[in-house]
Amino acid sequence: MLTRQLADLIQRASLPIRQSLRRQVMAIIIAAIVISSGLMLMLTWAATETAADSFIERQLQMTLTQLQAKNQQGNGLQLLNDGPWHSWAADDPELPRYLVRFREPGIYELGHPKVHVAVAAMPPSDTLVLLQYEPDRDPWQPAYANDARQILFGLILILLVVGLLLAKPLAGWIVTPVLALKRQVDTASPNLPPQPLDRPDEIGQLSASFHQAFTRTTQFIEREQQFTRYASHELRTPVTVIQGALELLQLQPLTPAQRRPLARVEQANRDMSSLITTFLELGREQGSPPSANQVDLTGCLEAALSNLPVPPTLQIDWRARGAPRTVPEQEAWIVCHNLLRNALAYADCKVTIRIRGSLLWVSNDIPASTPDSGYGFGQEIVQRLCHRYGWPFRGRLSGKRYQTLVVFNACDPDVT
């Protein structure tokens, strides 16, 4: 629990950094400076300790050489006991216990207590002597070490402060090409294609790649728009011809049996005209508002249902609640027609339709043999149409039924 709370706290605290590339770069620079300063501090500390130990060993060796030369004169065993220096013969009963184990010639360093010891034979009798040096009792040694450390630590602190002060402008300088590329992407449009940044580095290569991708996409969109215009023109011509022929036929005396198929043809022709207009509208980058002609949603649904073939084995269950709502005629017809056609085409036994205000809900059961089906291409048309006009849309598989929902007016009180 505590680990999760700590992780959430870190995530919330790092959110402003993750939302800005400049802050991320600045945080990386600051982290690198702090880590480098810490490493330099440790290396400096180790270097001063190593230098101090080397200096002490040289001083200990020099003092031991002087003591051996003094004993060479043959005036008895000469020992040194002055300030930080102390010496004992190996068989001296007053020899400290922590030195008893040293019996081989050499120079040794102890941590507790902090002393340096040199073991050597003294002429002329080759008596084994232990010479001890205590740095803490040397008045000059601590001052030298402290002065050296203070100078080095001061330099590191200055470098740290300078690095922190330079982190922000340095981060801005690093991010400037990325911001320039972002501005280029934001301002790009088919009428104002982006110009590649004149840079030899990776940012320039990325800008050139974006320019090429934008050019390819623009050319693809132009081809699609041309195809849509050409297809619309070619489709409108037979639609107009069919409509004219239907109007001429309606001037003739016809029986009711003859008028029924002509009415279906006329309705199909109007559907095709509406689809052509819708496809042209969806193909535009900036669409126009829905059609001004308003119809009752319930009546629009009934008309769409009456123009679709319903299998005799299929049950239709539909109800409307709330006050009648008017919706854009052309767009609502396309939505109702496609949703009902999908439901009737993929249903197994039953289609359920509900209207509540400006909300339309269509559901159909799915055959057990095809559990992954339930909707067709018509739903994609409806989804794009709803996205264009800002109408909430949802299509999902729930158990053994596929459900679609469209809200023509999200502010409708009967919907909320």
JSON list of C-alpha atoms in Angstrom, two decimals, residues 225-413:
[
{"chain": "A", "resi": 225, "resn": "GLN", "atom": "CA", "xyz": [-11.29, 14.22, -53.67]},
{"chain": "A", "resi": 226, "resn": "GLN", "atom": "CA", "xyz": [-11.01, 14.06, -57.45]},
{"chain": "A", "resi": 227, "resn": "PHE", "atom": "CA", "xyz": [-12.39, 10.53, -57.43]},
{"chain": "A", "resi": 228, "resn": "THR", "atom": "CA", "xyz": [-15.27, 11.62, -55.18]},
{"chain": "A", "resi": 229, "resn": "ARG", "atom": "CA", "xyz": [-16.09, 14.56, -57.46]},
{"chain": "A", "resi": 230, "resn": "TYR", "atom": "CA", "xyz": [-15.90, 12.47, -60.59]},
{"chain": "A", "resi": 231, "resn": "ALA", "atom": "CA", "xyz": [-17.91, 9.62, -59.06]},
{"chain": "A", "resi": 232, "resn": "SER", "atom": "CA", "xyz": [-20.50, 12.09, -57.78]},
{"chain": "A", "resi": 233, "resn": "HIS", "atom": "CA", "xyz": [-20.84, 13.66, -61.20]},
{"chain": "A", "resi": 234, "resn": "GLU", "atom": "CA", "xyz": [-21.15, 10.31, -62.92]},
{"chain": "A", "resi": 235, "resn": "LEU", "atom": "CA", "xyz": [-23.64, 9.02, -60.34]},
{"chain": "A", "resi": 236, "resn": "ARG", "atom": "CA", "xyz": [-25.78, 12.14, -60.32]},
{"chain": "A", "resi": 237, "resn": "THR", "atom": "CA", "xyz": [-26.38, 11.86, -64.06]},
{"chain": "A", "resi": 238, "resn": "PRO", "atom": "CA", "xyz": [-28.16, 8.45, -63.97]},
{"chain": "A", "resi": 239, "resn": "VAL", "atom": "CA", "xyz": [-29.97, 9.45, -60.78]},
{"chain": "A", "resi": 240, "resn": "THR", "atom": "CA", "xyz": [-31.33, 12.54, -62.52]},
{"chain": "A", "resi": 241, "resn": "VAL", "atom": "CA", "xyz": [-32.29, 10.51, -65.58]},
{"chain": "A", "resi": 242, "resn": "ILE", "atom": "CA", "xyz": [-34.10, 7.93, -63.43]},
{"chain": "A", "resi": 243, "resn": "GLN", "atom": "CA", "xyz": [-35.94, 10.66, -61.55]},
{"chain": "A", "resi": 244, "resn": "GLY", "atom": "CA", "xyz": [-37.04, 12.28, -64.81]},
{"chain": "A", "resi": 245, "resn": "ALA", "atom": "CA", "xyz": [-38.25, 8.95, -66.17]},
{"chain": "A", "resi": 246, "resn": "LEU", "atom": "CA", "xyz": [-40.19, 8.32, -62.95]},
{"chain": "A", "resi": 247, "resn": "GLU", "atom": "CA", "xyz": [-41.87, 11.70, -63.17]},
{"chain": "A", "resi": 248, "resn": "LEU", "atom": "CA", "xyz": [-42.89, 10.98, -66.77]},
{"chain": "A", "resi": 249, "resn": "LEU", "atom": "CA", "xyz": [-44.27, 7.59, -65.77]},
{"chain": "A", "resi": 250, "resn": "GLN", "atom": "CA", "xyz": [-46.28, 9.13, -62.96]},
{"chain": "A", "resi": 251, "resn": "LEU", "atom": "CA", "xyz": [-48.04, 11.34, -65.51]},
{"chain": "A", "resi": 252, "resn": "GLN", "atom": "CA", "xyz": [-49.45, 8.21, -67.10]},
{"chain": "A", "resi": 253, "resn": "PRO", "atom": "CA", "xyz": [-52.58, 6.51, -65.76]},
{"chain": "A", "resi": 254, "resn": "LEU", "atom": "CA", "xyz": [-51.29, 3.74, -63.51]},
{"chain": "A", "resi": 255, "resn": "THR", "atom": "CA", "xyz": [-52.98, 1.14, -61.38]},
{"chain": "A", "resi": 256, "resn": "PRO", "atom": "CA", "xyz": [-52.17, 0.88, -57.65]},
{"chain": "A", "resi": 257, "resn": "ALA", "atom": "CA", "xyz": [-50.24, -2.31, -58.37]},
{"chain": "A", "resi": 258, "resn": "GLN", "atom": "CA", "xyz": [-48.09, -0.40, -60.84]},
{"chain": "A", "resi": 259, "resn": "ARG", "atom": "CA", "xyz": [-47.58, 2.62, -58.57]},
{"chain": "A", "resi": 260, "resn": "ARG", "atom": "CA", "xyz": [-46.17, 0.56, -55.67]},
{"chain": "A", "resi": 261, "resn": "PRO", "atom": "CA", "xyz": [-42.97, -0.60, -57.46]},
{"chain": "A", "resi": 262, "resn": "LEU", "atom": "CA", "xyz": [-42.57, 2.88, -58.96]},
{"chain": "A", "resi": 263, "resn": "ALA", "atom": "CA", "xyz": [-42.76, 4.34, -55.44]},
{"chain": "A", "resi": 264, "resn": "ARG", "atom": "CA", "xyz": [-40.05, 1.95, -54.25]},
{"chain": "A", "resi": 265, "resn": "VAL", "atom": "CA", "xyz": [-37.86, 2.90, -57.22]},
{"chain": "A", "resi": 266, "resn": "GLU", "atom": "CA", "xyz": [-38.42, 6.60, -56.49]},
{"chain": "A", "resi": 267, "resn": "GLN", "atom": "CA", "xyz": [-37.53, 6.10, -52.83]},
{"chain": "A", "resi": 268, "resn": "ALA", "atom": "CA", "xyz": [-34.40, 4.15, -53.75]},
{"chain": "A", "resi": 269, "resn": "ASN", "atom": "CA", "xyz": [-33.45, 6.91, -56.16]},
{"chain": "A", "resi": 270, "resn": "ARG", "atom": "CA", "xyz": [-33.83, 9.50, -53.39]},
{"chain": "A", "resi": 271, "resn": "ASP", "atom": "CA", "xyz": [-31.74, 7.31, -51.10]},
{"chain": "A", "resi": 272, "resn": "MET", "atom": "CA", "xyz": [-28.99, 7.19, -53.70]},
{"chain": "A", "resi": 273, "resn": "SER", "atom": "CA", "xyz": [-29.11, 10.97, -54.08]},
{"chain": "A", "resi": 274, "resn": "SER", "atom": "CA", "xyz": [-28.85, 11.41, -50.31]},
{"chain": "A", "resi": 275, "resn": "LEU", "atom": "CA", "xyz": [-25.91, 9.00, -50.13]},
{"chain": "A", "resi": 276, "resn": "ILE", "atom": "CA", "xyz": [-24.10, 10.86, -52.89]},
{"chain": "A", "resi": 277, "resn": "THR", "atom": "CA", "xyz": [-24.56, 14.14, -51.02]},
{"chain": "A", "resi": 278, "resn": "THR", "atom": "CA", "xyz": [-23.44, 12.52, -47.76]},
{"chain": "A", "resi": 279, "resn": "PHE", "atom": "CA", "xyz": [-20.29, 11.03, -49.27]},
{"chain": "A", "resi": 280, "resn": "LEU", "atom": "CA", "xyz": [-19.39, 14.40, -50.76]},
{"chain": "A", "resi": 281, "resn": "GLU", "atom": "CA", "xyz": [-19.94, 16.01, -47.36]},
{"chain": "A", "resi": 282, "resn": "LEU", "atom": "CA", "xyz": [-17.80, 13.42, -45.57]},
{"chain": "A", "resi": 283, "resn": "GLY", "atom": "CA", "xyz": [-15.03, 13.91, -48.13]},
{"chain": "A", "resi": 284, "resn": "ARG", "atom": "CA", "xyz": [-14.72, 17.62, -47.38]},
{"chain": "A", "resi": 285, "resn": "GLU", "atom": "CA", "xyz": [-12.15, 18.76, -44.79]},
{"chain": "A", "resi": 286, "resn": "GLN", "atom": "CA", "xyz": [-14.57, 21.32, -43.35]},
{"chain": "A", "resi": 287, "resn": "GLY", "atom": "CA", "xyz": [-18.15, 20.19, -43.46]},
{"chain": "A", "resi": 288, "resn": "SER", "atom": "CA", "xyz": [-21.34, 22.23, -43.68]},
{"chain": "A", "resi": 289, "resn": "PRO", "atom": "CA", "xyz": [-24.08, 22.09, -41.01]},
{"chain": "A", "resi": 290, "resn": "PRO", "atom": "CA", "xyz": [-26.84, 19.47, -41.25]},
{"chain": "A", "resi": 291, "resn": "SER", "atom": "CA", "xyz": [-29.73, 20.00, -43.64]},
{"chain": "A", "resi": 292, "resn": "ALA", "atom": "CA", "xyz": [-32.27, 22.64, -42.63]},
{"chain": "A", "resi": 293, "resn": "ASN", "atom": "CA", "xyz": [-35.29, 20.42, -43.37]},
{"chain": "A", "resi": 294, "resn": "GLN", "atom": "CA", "xyz": [-36.48, 18.83, -40.12]},
{"chain": "A", "resi": 295, "resn": "VAL", "atom": "CA", "xyz": [-38.59, 15.69, -39.73]},
{"chain": "A", "resi": 296, "resn": "ASP", "atom": "CA", "xyz": [-39.98, 13.75, -36.81]},
{"chain": "A", "resi": 297, "resn": "LEU", "atom": "CA", "xyz": [-37.57, 11.02, -35.74]},
{"chain": "A", "resi": 298, "resn": "THR", "atom": "CA", "xyz": [-40.33, 8.47, -35.25]},
{"chain": "A", "resi": 299, "resn": "GLY", "atom": "CA", "xyz": [-41.78, 9.15, -38.68]},
{"chain": "A", "resi": 300, "resn": "CYS", "atom": "CA", "xyz": [-38.33, 8.98, -40.25]},
{"chain": "A", "resi": 301, "resn": "LEU", "atom": "CA", "xyz": [-37.76, 5.57, -38.66]},
{"chain": "A", "resi": 302, "resn": "GLU", "atom": "CA", "xyz": [-41.15, 4.28, -39.80]},
{"chain": "A", "resi": 303, "resn": "ALA", "atom": "CA", "xyz": [-40.47, 5.44, -43.35]},
{"chain": "A", "resi": 304, "resn": "ALA", "atom": "CA", "xyz": [-37.06, 3.79, -43.38]},
{"chain": "A", "resi": 305, "resn": "LEU", "atom": "CA", "xyz": [-38.47, 0.55, -42.00]},
{"chain": "A", "resi": 306, "resn": "SER", "atom": "CA", "xyz": [-41.27, 0.49, -44.57]},
{"chain": "A", "resi": 307, "resn": "ASN", "atom": "CA", "xyz": [-38.74, 0.70, -47.42]},
{"chain": "A", "resi": 308, "resn": "LEU", "atom": "CA", "xyz": [-36.70, -2.28, -46.22]},
{"chain": "A", "resi": 309, "resn": "PRO", "atom": "CA", "xyz": [-37.56, -5.95, -46.80]},
{"chain": "A", "resi": 310, "resn": "VAL", "atom": "CA", "xyz": [-38.32, -7.67, -43.51]},
{"chain": "A", "resi": 311, "resn": "PRO", "atom": "CA", "xyz": [-38.03, -11.48, -43.46]},
{"chain": "A", "resi": 312, "resn": "PRO", "atom": "CA", "xyz": [-41.31, -13.07, -42.30]},
{"chain": "A", "resi": 313, "resn": "THR", "atom": "CA", "xyz": [-39.48, -15.06, -39.61]},
{"chain": "A", "resi": 314, "resn": "LEU", "atom": "CA", "xyz": [-37.97, -11.92, -38.06]},
{"chain": "A", "resi": 315, "resn": "GLN", "atom": "CA", "xyz": [-39.70, -10.21, -35.14]},
{"chain": "A", "resi": 316, "resn": "ILE", "atom": "CA", "xyz": [-39.60, -6.39, -34.94]},
{"chain": "A", "resi": 317, "resn": "ASP", "atom": "CA", "xyz": [-40.13, -4.90, -31.49]},
{"chain": "A", "resi": 318, "resn": "TRP", "atom": "CA", "xyz": [-40.04, -1.14, -31.34]},
{"chain": "A", "resi": 319, "resn": "ARG", "atom": "CA", "xyz": [-41.42, 1.54, -29.06]},
{"chain": "A", "resi": 320, "resn": "ALA", "atom": "CA", "xyz": [-41.13, 5.32, -28.76]},
{"chain": "A", "resi": 321, "resn": "ARG", "atom": "CA", "xyz": [-41.18, 7.28, -25.50]},
{"chain": "A", "resi": 322, "resn": "GLY", "atom": "CA", "xyz": [-41.18, 10.96, -24.76]},
{"chain": "A", "resi": 323, "resn": "ALA", "atom": "CA", "xyz": [-42.31, 13.92, -26.83]},
{"chain": "A", "resi": 324, "resn": "PRO", "atom": "CA", "xyz": [-41.60, 13.75, -30.59]},
{"chain": "A", "resi": 325, "resn": "ARG", "atom": "CA", "xyz": [-38.26, 15.27, -31.63]},
{"chain": "A", "resi": 326, "resn": "THR", "atom": "CA", "xyz": [-37.34, 16.73, -35.00]},
{"chain": "A", "resi": 327, "resn": "VAL", "atom": "CA", "xyz": [-34.03, 15.83, -36.62]},
{"chain": "A", "resi": 328, "resn": "PRO", "atom": "CA", "xyz": [-32.26, 16.83, -39.89]},
{"chain": "A", "resi": 329, "resn": "GLU", "atom": "CA", "xyz": [-34.16, 15.02, -42.62]},
{"chain": "A", "resi": 330, "resn": "GLN", "atom": "CA", "xyz": [-31.38, 13.87, -44.95]},
{"chain": "A", "resi": 331, "resn": "GLU", "atom": "CA", "xyz": [-28.87, 12.85, -42.28]},
{"chain": "A", "resi": 332, "resn": "ALA", "atom": "CA", "xyz": [-31.46, 11.18, -40.02]},
{"chain": "A", "resi": 333, "resn": "TRP", "atom": "CA", "xyz": [-32.76, 9.17, -42.98]},
{"chain": "A", "resi": 334, "resn": "ILE", "atom": "CA", "xyz": [-29.26, 7.87, -43.75]},
{"chain": "A", "resi": 335, "resn": "VAL", "atom": "CA", "xyz": [-28.68, 6.96, -40.07]},
{"chain": "A", "resi": 336, "resn": "CYS", "atom": "CA", "xyz": [-32.03, 5.17, -39.66]},
{"chain": "A", "resi": 337, "resn": "HIS", "atom": "CA", "xyz": [-31.81, 3.42, -43.03]},
{"chain": "A", "resi": 338, "resn": "ASN", "atom": "CA", "xyz": [-28.29, 2.07, -42.46]},
{"chain": "A", "resi": 339, "resn": "LEU", "atom": "CA", "xyz": [-28.82, 1.01, -38.84]},
{"chain": "A", "resi": 340, "resn": "LEU", "atom": "CA", "xyz": [-32.07, -0.78, -39.67]},
{"chain": "A", "resi": 341, "resn": "ARG", "atom": "CA", "xyz": [-30.61, -2.41, -42.79]},
{"chain": "A", "resi": 342, "resn": "ASN", "atom": "CA", "xyz": [-27.65, -3.70, -40.74]},
{"chain": "A", "resi": 343, "resn": "ALA", "atom": "CA", "xyz": [-29.90, -5.01, -37.97]},
{"chain": "A", "resi": 344, "resn": "LEU", "atom": "CA", "xyz": [-32.25, -6.76, -40.42]},
{"chain": "A", "resi": 345, "resn": "ALA", "atom": "CA", "xyz": [-29.34, -8.26, -42.38]},
{"chain": "A", "resi": 346, "resn": "TYR", "atom": "CA", "xyz": [-27.49, -9.69, -39.38]},
{"chain": "A", "resi": 347, "resn": "ALA", "atom": "CA", "xyz": [-30.33, -10.50, -36.97]},
{"chain": "A", "resi": 348, "resn": "ASP", "atom": "CA", "xyz": [-31.22, -14.08, -36.17]},
{"chain": "A", "resi": 349, "resn": "CYS", "atom": "CA", "xyz": [-34.74, -13.84, -34.79]},
{"chain": "A", "resi": 350, "resn": "LYS", "atom": "CA", "xyz": [-35.46, -10.40, -33.34]},
{"chain": "A", "resi": 351, "resn": "VAL", "atom": "CA", "xyz": [-34.69, -6.70, -33.83]},
{"chain": "A", "resi": 352, "resn": "THR", "atom": "CA", "xyz": [-35.42, -4.29, -31.00]},
{"chain": "A", "resi": 353, "resn": "ILE", "atom": "CA", "xyz": [-35.84, -0.54, -31.61]},
{"chain": "A", "resi": 354, "resn": "ARG", "atom": "CA", "xyz": [-36.27, 2.14, -28.96]},
{"chain": "A", "resi": 355, "resn": "ILE", "atom": "CA", "xyz": [-36.74, 5.90, -29.36]},
{"chain": "A", "resi": 356, "resn": "ARG", "atom": "CA", "xyz": [-36.57, 8.23, -26.37]},
{"chain": "A", "resi": 357, "resn": "GLY", "atom": "CA", "xyz": [-36.63, 11.87, -27.34]},
{"chain": "A", "resi": 358, "resn": "SER", "atom": "CA", "xyz": [-33.76, 12.32, -29.81]},
{"chain": "A", "resi": 359, "resn": "LEU", "atom": "CA", "xyz": [-32.11, 9.02, -28.82]},
{"chain": "A", "resi": 360, "resn": "LEU", "atom": "CA", "xyz": [-32.27, 6.06, -31.20]},
{"chain": "A", "resi": 361, "resn": "TRP", "atom": "CA", "xyz": [-31.31, 2.58, -29.97]},
{"chain": "A", "resi": 362, "resn": "VAL", "atom": "CA", "xyz": [-31.25, -0.44, -32.29]},
{"chain": "A", "resi": 363, "resn": "SER", "atom": "CA", "xyz": [-30.36, -3.96, -31.17]},
{"chain": "A", "resi": 364, "resn": "ASN", "atom": "CA", "xyz": [-30.34, -7.31, -32.95]},
{"chain": "A", "resi": 365, "resn": "ASP", "atom": "CA", "xyz": [-29.53, -10.83, -31.82]},
{"chain": "A", "resi": 366, "resn": "ILE", "atom": "CA", "xyz": [-26.68, -12.70, -33.47]},
{"chain": "A", "resi": 367, "resn": "PRO", "atom": "CA", "xyz": [-26.81, -16.23, -34.86]},
{"chain": "A", "resi": 368, "resn": "ALA", "atom": "CA", "xyz": [-24.83, -18.73, -32.85]},
{"chain": "A", "resi": 369, "resn": "SER", "atom": "CA", "xyz": [-23.06, -19.87, -36.02]},
{"chain": "A", "resi": 370, "resn": "THR", "atom": "CA", "xyz": [-21.56, -16.40, -36.63]},
{"chain": "A", "resi": 371, "resn": "PRO", "atom": "CA", "xyz": [-20.81, -14.91, -33.19]},
{"chain": "A", "resi": 372, "resn": "ASP", "atom": "CA", "xyz": [-18.34, -12.34, -34.59]},
{"chain": "A", "resi": 373, "resn": "SER", "atom": "CA", "xyz": [-20.87, -10.71, -36.94]},
{"chain": "A", "resi": 374, "resn": "GLY", "atom": "CA", "xyz": [-23.56, -8.17, -36.13]},
{"chain": "A", "resi": 375, "resn": "TYR", "atom": "CA", "xyz": [-22.82, -5.07, -38.17]},
{"chain": "A", "resi": 376, "resn": "GLY", "atom": "CA", "xyz": [-21.74, -4.14, -41.67]},
{"chain": "A", "resi": 377, "resn": "PHE", "atom": "CA", "xyz": [-20.35, -1.29, -43.72]},
{"chain": "A", "resi": 378, "resn": "GLY", "atom": "CA", "xyz": [-23.42, 0.84, -43.02]},
{"chain": "A", "resi": 379, "resn": "GLN", "atom": "CA", "xyz": [-22.33, 1.33, -39.43]},
{"chain": "A", "resi": 380, "resn": "GLU", "atom": "CA", "xyz": [-19.08, 2.93, -40.58]},
{"chain": "A", "resi": 381, "resn": "ILE", "atom": "CA", "xyz": [-21.09, 5.43, -42.63]},
{"chain": "A", "resi": 382, "resn": "VAL", "atom": "CA", "xyz": [-23.26, 6.21, -39.59]},
{"chain": "A", "resi": 383, "resn": "GLN", "atom": "CA", "xyz": [-20.24, 6.51, -37.32]},
{"chain": "A", "resi": 384, "resn": "ARG", "atom": "CA", "xyz": [-18.47, 8.97, -39.63]},
{"chain": "A", "resi": 385, "resn": "LEU", "atom": "CA", "xyz": [-21.68, 10.96, -40.09]},
{"chain": "A", "resi": 386, "resn": "CYS", "atom": "CA", "xyz": [-22.20, 11.21, -36.31]},
{"chain": "A", "resi": 387, "resn": "HIS", "atom": "CA", "xyz": [-18.58, 12.22, -35.81]},
{"chain": "A", "resi": 388, "resn": "ARG", "atom": "CA", "xyz": [-18.93, 14.98, -38.42]},
{"chain": "A", "resi": 389, "resn": "TYR", "atom": "CA", "xyz": [-21.99, 16.54, -36.73]},
{"chain": "A", "resi": 390, "resn": "GLY", "atom": "CA", "xyz": [-21.00, 15.83, -33.13]},
{"chain": "A", "resi": 391, "resn": "TRP", "atom": "CA", "xyz": [-23.75, 13.31, -32.41]},
{"chain": "A", "resi": 392, "resn": "PRO", "atom": "CA", "xyz": [-22.87, 10.76, -29.72]},
{"chain": "A", "resi": 393, "resn": "PHE", "atom": "CA", "xyz": [-22.61, 7.27, -31.21]},
{"chain": "A", "resi": 394, "resn": "ARG", "atom": "CA", "xyz": [-21.89, 3.88, -29.68]},
{"chain": "A", "resi": 395, "resn": "GLY", "atom": "CA", "xyz": [-21.82, 0.40, -31.16]},
{"chain": "A", "resi": 396, "resn": "ARG", "atom": "CA", "xyz": [-20.89, -2.63, -29.09]},
{"chain": "A", "resi": 397, "resn": "LEU", "atom": "CA", "xyz": [-21.40, -6.36, -28.73]},
{"chain": "A", "resi": 398, "resn": "SER", "atom": "CA", "xyz": [-23.22, -7.24, -25.51]},
{"chain": "A", "resi": 399, "resn": "GLY", "atom": "CA", "xyz": [-23.60, -10.95, -24.92]},
{"chain": "A", "resi": 400, "resn": "LYS", "atom": "CA", "xyz": [-25.41, -12.43, -27.93]},
{"chain": "A", "resi": 401, "resn": "ARG", "atom": "CA", "xyz": [-26.76, -9.07, -29.14]},
{"chain": "A", "resi": 402, "resn": "TYR", "atom": "CA", "xyz": [-25.24, -6.19, -31.05]},
{"chain": "A", "resi": 403, "resn": "GLN", "atom": "CA", "xyz": [-26.39, -2.74, -29.96]},
{"chain": "A", "resi": 404, "resn": "THR", "atom": "CA", "xyz": [-26.06, 0.68, -31.60]},
{"chain": "A", "resi": 405, "resn": "LEU", "atom": "CA", "xyz": [-27.04, 4.02, -30.10]},
{"chain": "A", "resi": 406, "resn": "VAL", "atom": "CA", "xyz": [-27.25, 7.49, -31.68]},
{"chain": "A", "resi": 407, "resn": "VAL", "atom": "CA", "xyz": [-28.18, 10.73, -29.91]},
{"chain": "A", "resi": 408, "resn": "PHE", "atom": "CA", "xyz": [-29.16, 13.47, -32.35]},
{"chain": "A", "resi": 409, "resn": "ASN", "atom": "CA", "xyz": [-29.25, 16.09, -29.58]},
{"chain": "A", "resi": 410, "resn": "ALA", "atom": "CA", "xyz": [-27.03, 15.53, -26.55]},
{"chain": "A", "resi": 411, "resn": "CYS", "atom": "CA", "xyz": [-28.82, 18.35, -24.66]},
{"chain": "A", "resi": 412, "resn": "ASP", "atom": "CA", "xyz": [-32.19, 16.65, -24.93]},
{"chain": "A", "resi": 413, "resn": "PRO", "atom": "CA", "xyz": [-33.64, 16.35, -21.38]}
]
